[in-house]
Structures are given as C-alpha cells and as structure tokens.
Tab-separated table of C-alpha atoms in Angstrom:
chain	number	residue	atom	x	y	z
A	14	UNK	CA	-18.136	-34.487	1.227
A	15	UNK	CA	-15.955	-32.273	2.872
A	16	UNK	CA	-16.338	-28.678	2.709
A	17	UNK	CA	-15.160	-25.707	4.536
A	18	UNK	CA	-17.160	-22.581	3.588
A	19	UNK	CA	-17.145	-18.835	4.058
A	20	UNK	CA	-18.817	-16.182	2.771
A	21	UNK	CA	-17.646	-15.326	-0.840
A	22	UNK	CA	-19.211	-11.767	-0.742
A	23	UNK	CA	-17.390	-9.053	-0.093
A	24	UNK	CA	-18.555	-7.607	3.724
A	25	UNK	CA	-18.752	-3.699	3.380
A	26	UNK	CA	-19.415	-1.665	7.151
A	27	UNK	CA	-19.241	1.722	8.229
A	28	UNK	CA	-16.194	2.365	10.889
A	29	UNK	CA	-16.831	1.976	14.423
A	30	UNK	CA	-19.099	-1.446	13.914
A	31	UNK	CA	-18.663	-4.501	14.688
A	32	UNK	CA	-17.601	-6.762	11.559
A	33	UNK	CA	-18.688	-10.609	12.053
A	34	UNK	CA	-17.138	-13.002	9.568
A	35	UNK	CA	-18.491	-16.349	9.249
A	36	UNK	CA	-16.405	-20.038	9.277
A	37	UNK	CA	-18.505	-22.953	8.093
A	38	UNK	CA	-17.237	-26.680	7.885
A	39	UNK	CA	-18.766	-30.032	7.210
A	40	UNK	CA	-17.643	-33.638	7.373
A	41	UNK	CA	-14.368	-32.572	9.502
A	42	UNK	CA	-13.913	-33.120	13.137
A	43	UNK	CA	-10.745	-30.501	13.616
A	44	UNK	CA	-9.679	-29.884	16.936
A	45	UNK	CA	-8.547	-26.346	16.323
A	46	UNK	CA	-9.637	-23.701	14.237
A	47	UNK	CA	-7.585	-20.489	13.267
A	48	UNK	CA	-7.669	-17.440	11.862
A	49	UNK	CA	-5.303	-15.693	9.397
A	50	UNK	CA	-5.792	-12.064	7.424
A	51	UNK	CA	-4.226	-11.428	3.830
A	52	UNK	CA	-3.617	-8.113	2.494
A	53	UNK	CA	-3.130	-7.979	-1.356
A	54	UNK	CA	-0.296	-9.454	-2.608
A	55	UNK	CA	0.660	-10.488	0.510
A	56	UNK	CA	0.914	-13.789	2.638
A	57	UNK	CA	-1.364	-15.090	4.990
A	58	UNK	CA	-0.549	-13.489	8.651
A	59	UNK	CA	-1.824	-15.255	11.853
A	60	UNK	CA	-4.724	-13.823	14.206
A	61	UNK	CA	-5.914	-15.942	15.938
A	62	UNK	CA	-5.763	-20.064	17.037
A	63	UNK	CA	-8.866	-21.731	18.966
A	64	UNK	CA	-9.141	-25.059	20.414
A	65	UNK	CA	-12.083	-27.193	20.223
A	66	UNK	CA	-12.509	-27.107	24.163
A	67	UNK	CA	-12.494	-23.290	23.763
A	68	UNK	CA	-15.416	-21.712	22.838
A	69	UNK	CA	-14.364	-18.135	22.483
A	70	UNK	CA	-10.888	-16.271	22.711
A	71	UNK	CA	-10.141	-12.786	22.667
A	72	UNK	CA	-7.269	-10.566	21.249
A	73	UNK	CA	-7.489	-6.771	21.484
A	74	UNK	CA	-10.501	-5.581	18.974
A	75	UNK	CA	-10.988	-9.472	17.917
A	76	UNK	CA	-12.968	-12.036	18.923
A	77	UNK	CA	-13.142	-16.416	17.975
A	78	UNK	CA	-16.318	-18.208	18.669
A	79	UNK	CA	-15.543	-22.076	17.727
A	80	UNK	CA	-18.777	-24.224	18.161
A	81	UNK	CA	-18.382	-27.593	17.371
A	82	UNK	CA	-22.549	-28.927	17.386
A	83	UNK	CA	-22.903	-26.099	14.648
A	84	UNK	CA	-19.435	-26.759	13.038
A	85	UNK	CA	-19.282	-22.951	12.836
A	86	UNK	CA	-16.273	-20.278	13.891
A	87	UNK	CA	-16.928	-16.553	14.252
A	88	UNK	CA	-14.955	-14.081	14.271
A	89	UNK	CA	-15.599	-10.549	15.105
A	90	UNK	CA	-13.370	-7.148	14.851
A	91	UNK	CA	-15.408	-4.188	17.132
A	92	UNK	CA	-14.973	-0.678	16.756
A	93	UNK	CA	-13.682	-1.477	13.024
A	94	UNK	CA	-10.943	0.624	11.723
A	95	UNK	CA	-10.451	1.438	7.677
A	96	UNK	CA	-7.041	-0.339	8.231
A	97	UNK	CA	-8.678	-3.642	9.151
A	98	UNK	CA	-9.922	-3.999	5.469
A	99	UNK	CA	-8.112	-7.468	4.175
A	100	UNK	CA	-9.537	-10.733	3.166
A	101	UNK	CA	-9.998	-13.212	6.575
A	102	UNK	CA	-9.336	-16.325	5.786
A	103	UNK	CA	-10.478	-19.113	8.312
A	104	UNK	CA	-8.205	-22.577	8.615
A	105	UNK	CA	-8.885	-25.958	10.177
A	106	UNK	CA	-7.164	-29.048	10.703
A	107	UNK	CA	-8.193	-31.712	8.356
A	108	UNK	CA	-8.150	-34.317	11.069
A	109	UNK	CA	-8.219	-33.666	14.463
A	110	UNK	CA	-4.431	-32.534	14.902
A	111	UNK	CA	-2.445	-33.375	11.962
A	112	UNK	CA	-0.823	-29.623	11.403
A	113	UNK	CA	-2.459	-29.705	7.838
A	114	UNK	CA	-4.500	-27.072	7.286
A	115	UNK	CA	-7.696	-26.515	4.950
A	116	UNK	CA	-8.295	-23.317	4.206
A	117	UNK	CA	-11.660	-21.474	3.623
A	118	UNK	CA	-11.517	-19.161	0.406
A	119	UNK	CA	-11.753	-15.985	2.708
A	120	UNK	CA	-14.091	-13.078	3.108
A	121	UNK	CA	-13.217	-9.656	1.993
A	122	UNK	CA	-13.711	-6.915	4.589
A	123	UNK	CA	-14.098	-3.516	3.540
A	124	UNK	CA	-14.349	-0.755	6.462
A	125	UNK	CA	-15.593	2.599	5.154
A	126	UNK	CA	-15.045	6.052	7.084
B	8	UNK	CA	14.459	-11.461	11.637
B	9	UNK	CA	13.265	-12.299	8.423
B	10	UNK	CA	10.923	-15.136	8.714
B	11	UNK	CA	9.681	-16.960	5.764
B	12	UNK	CA	11.549	-15.681	2.388
B	13	UNK	CA	10.359	-17.350	-1.179
B	14	UNK	CA	12.396	-16.131	-4.312
B	15	UNK	CA	11.875	-15.507	-6.879
B	16	UNK	CA	9.279	-13.256	-6.170
B	17	UNK	CA	7.721	-13.397	-9.870
B	18	UNK	CA	8.547	-15.856	-13.095
B	19	UNK	CA	7.132	-16.377	-16.310
B	20	UNK	CA	7.899	-19.440	-17.841
B	21	UNK	CA	7.022	-21.445	-21.344
B	22	UNK	CA	4.847	-24.480	-21.232
B	23	UNK	CA	7.250	-27.676	-20.412
B	24	UNK	CA	9.601	-25.504	-19.108
B	25	UNK	CA	11.521	-26.722	-15.559
B	26	UNK	CA	11.717	-24.423	-12.369
B	27	UNK	CA	12.556	-24.452	-8.443
B	28	UNK	CA	10.411	-22.463	-6.366
B	29	UNK	CA	13.143	-21.837	-3.361
B	30	UNK	CA	11.757	-20.892	0.773
B	31	UNK	CA	13.974	-20.709	3.478
B	32	UNK	CA	12.696	-19.896	7.031
B	33	UNK	CA	14.862	-18.635	10.009
B	34	UNK	CA	12.598	-19.445	13.035
B	35	UNK	CA	14.041	-23.006	13.878
B	36	UNK	CA	10.490	-24.623	12.774
B	37	UNK	CA	10.214	-27.607	12.130
B	38	UNK	CA	7.894	-28.179	9.901
B	39	UNK	CA	7.457	-26.515	6.294
B	40	UNK	CA	4.455	-26.409	3.634
B	41	UNK	CA	3.907	-25.584	0.412
B	42	UNK	CA	0.637	-24.156	-1.063
B	43	UNK	CA	-0.910	-23.141	-4.539
B	44	UNK	CA	-3.438	-20.224	-4.305
B	45	UNK	CA	-5.724	-19.141	-7.168
B	46	UNK	CA	-9.308	-17.163	-7.341
B	47	UNK	CA	-11.856	-18.861	-5.849
B	48	UNK	CA	-10.064	-21.901	-4.703
B	49	UNK	CA	-8.492	-20.907	-1.348
B	50	UNK	CA	-5.042	-22.186	0.028
B	51	UNK	CA	-4.690	-25.985	-1.037
B	52	UNK	CA	-1.501	-27.421	0.106
B	53	UNK	CA	0.852	-29.184	-2.696
B	54	UNK	CA	3.423	-30.439	0.135
B	55	UNK	CA	4.539	-30.567	3.370
B	56	UNK	CA	7.572	-31.508	5.328
B	57	UNK	CA	7.117	-32.213	9.174
B	58	UNK	CA	10.831	-32.538	9.429
B	59	UNK	CA	13.917	-32.712	8.055
B	60	UNK	CA	14.419	-35.624	5.635
B	61	UNK	CA	10.428	-36.466	5.267
B	62	UNK	CA	8.277	-34.662	3.155
B	63	UNK	CA	4.275	-35.945	2.269
B	64	UNK	CA	1.805	-35.438	-0.230
B	65	UNK	CA	-1.119	-32.598	0.494
B	66	UNK	CA	-4.340	-32.126	-1.453
B	67	UNK	CA	-3.031	-30.990	-4.760
B	68	UNK	CA	0.852	-32.940	-5.486
B	69	UNK	CA	0.683	-33.452	-8.852
B	70	UNK	CA	3.211	-32.366	-11.180
B	71	UNK	CA	5.156	-30.777	-8.298
B	72	UNK	CA	8.099	-32.334	-6.273
B	73	UNK	CA	9.902	-31.387	-3.477
B	74	UNK	CA	13.200	-31.427	-1.604
B	75	UNK	CA	13.616	-30.698	1.964
B	76	UNK	CA	17.113	-29.599	2.062
B	77	UNK	CA	17.775	-29.028	5.486
B	78	UNK	CA	15.767	-27.523	8.714
B	79	UNK	CA	15.965	-24.109	6.738
B	80	UNK	CA	15.067	-24.562	3.397
B	81	UNK	CA	12.236	-26.435	1.396
B	82	UNK	CA	11.874	-26.450	-2.357
B	83	UNK	CA	9.572	-26.974	-4.710
B	84	UNK	CA	10.268	-28.041	-8.572
B	85	UNK	CA	8.088	-27.829	-11.269
B	86	UNK	CA	9.556	-30.754	-13.847
B	87	UNK	CA	7.480	-29.444	-17.012
B	88	UNK	CA	5.277	-26.580	-16.444
B	89	UNK	CA	1.848	-26.803	-17.835
B	90	UNK	CA	-1.096	-23.743	-17.669
B	91	UNK	CA	-3.431	-25.297	-15.205
B	92	UNK	CA	0.127	-24.572	-12.952
B	93	UNK	CA	-0.190	-20.869	-13.302
B	94	UNK	CA	-0.664	-19.245	-9.437
B	95	UNK	CA	0.527	-17.622	-6.657
B	96	UNK	CA	2.821	-20.061	-4.531
B	97	UNK	CA	3.410	-20.044	-1.115
B	98	UNK	CA	5.600	-21.254	1.585
B	99	UNK	CA	5.128	-21.379	5.326
B	100	UNK	CA	6.653	-22.985	8.324
B	101	UNK	CA	5.249	-23.382	11.569
B	102	UNK	CA	6.694	-25.318	15.503
B	103	UNK	CA	3.812	-27.805	15.028
B	104	UNK	CA	5.668	-30.865	16.808
B	105	UNK	CA	2.057	-32.549	17.753
B	106	UNK	CA	-0.168	-29.535	18.602
B	107	UNK	CA	-1.540	-26.794	16.179
B	108	UNK	CA	0.690	-24.185	15.778
B	109	UNK	CA	0.094	-21.135	13.488
B	110	UNK	CA	1.823	-21.149	9.687
B	111	UNK	CA	4.104	-18.190	8.883
B	112	UNK	CA	4.084	-17.267	5.711
B	113	UNK	CA	6.016	-15.906	3.585
B	114	UNK	CA	4.896	-12.800	0.438
B	115	UNK	CA	4.588	-15.652	-2.218
B	116	UNK	CA	5.791	-16.667	-5.898
B	117	UNK	CA	3.375	-15.093	-8.956
B	118	UNK	CA	3.962	-17.615	-11.306
B	119	UNK	CA	2.643	-17.465	-14.824
B	120	UNK	CA	3.151	-20.442	-17.339
B	121	UNK	CA	2.216	-19.799	-21.380
C-alpha cells in the first residue's frame, strides 16, 4: 500500500540546536516533495519545494534533502528558536507531477529556550 | 492581499442538515483544492479543480459536492451532514500548470456535526 510517514512523536530540542525531521514514503514515485509549517488554529504555510533531481535545497536556516532511492526527505532547521515551534508537514505528488498532493500527518517541534 | 479566504470559520450542524463552505482566492490561481484534517490523519484531499469549470475527486469525496463558480471561488457542499464529517476543512489554491507549485491555504472552517 502507499504510505507517507512522519514521526508522530513530538520532537523537543533546546534553542540553538539543529532540528531534523524525517519524511518516509513507500510505493509513490513523486517528482516533487514539499514541506509546510502549521501553527495551531491556522492553515499550513509553504516552506520549501524540492524536485527529484535536486539532492538538497536551502532557504535561510532551513535545509531539505530528497533521496529517491531511500524514499526519504529530511528537513533541518539550524540554530532553532522558540518561534520555530510548530507542526511540520511533508507532502508529495501522488504520481509524478499531477498537482495533487498527499500529506504526512506532521511532526510537532517544540524548541525550548 | 488576502490570499485564500474561507467562510465561515466555525459551524455547528445537526445530522442531516446541509451547508456550503465558501472559499475565495485573489492570487489568480488556476487550481483550487478542498482538504479535511482530522487528528492523526493528516490532510486528505476531498476534491480538486484544475481550472474554472472542471472538478475531480480526491481521496475522500463521498458525502461532498463541489462547485467551481469562477476562477476565484470554489465551494464545498455537504448535502446531508453526518457526524463522521466533523473535521477542520481547508481550502487551498496553487498556480499549478503542469509543474508542481506551492499550495496556499486558508485558515480553515471548523465544522461540528451533532
């Protein structure tokens, strides 16, 4: 069966450390993978998009990797801050590049001062 | 620039009642989406509209209908609400034209069916 999995347990880290979140998928062949941030009571907000031929993408303190062999994406936040506390969702295209995304259930990150 | 606007923000219905959730975007996007989000389930696609006048079923379409009124507006209708439809509903839009683009979300409608 097709699955996309994120660590359902909350990730607690100390301010200033690097947070690493994992997204694993099976039986999909996405051409793209996206990461979103969601705050309580709000809609998801887009962060980064990475294509299958891109190994790594960066935006300020954020870094995403995409390994199509391992079927895994890693999302890193360096020098984390309490304001980074939120739920982070990964999403991939159902089949190649249809524009229809399937989302993981999200990982909640808590950054403690 | 409002982005994606959803109305209402909260609604309580009785089983069997009908209602329409409204969504409008001001970014001139072609594609629009309706999702539901339940605890531990992630966002699940209900319906999708690639362009004005076209709609397509997503992962969980049963019990819902949609209407792409024009390029800006995409509504979701529950004809006979059931308790299983208690959820948070999100509308999104994107400039998808054959290449994946970010989706822009509204802040949701929290719907309770009693």
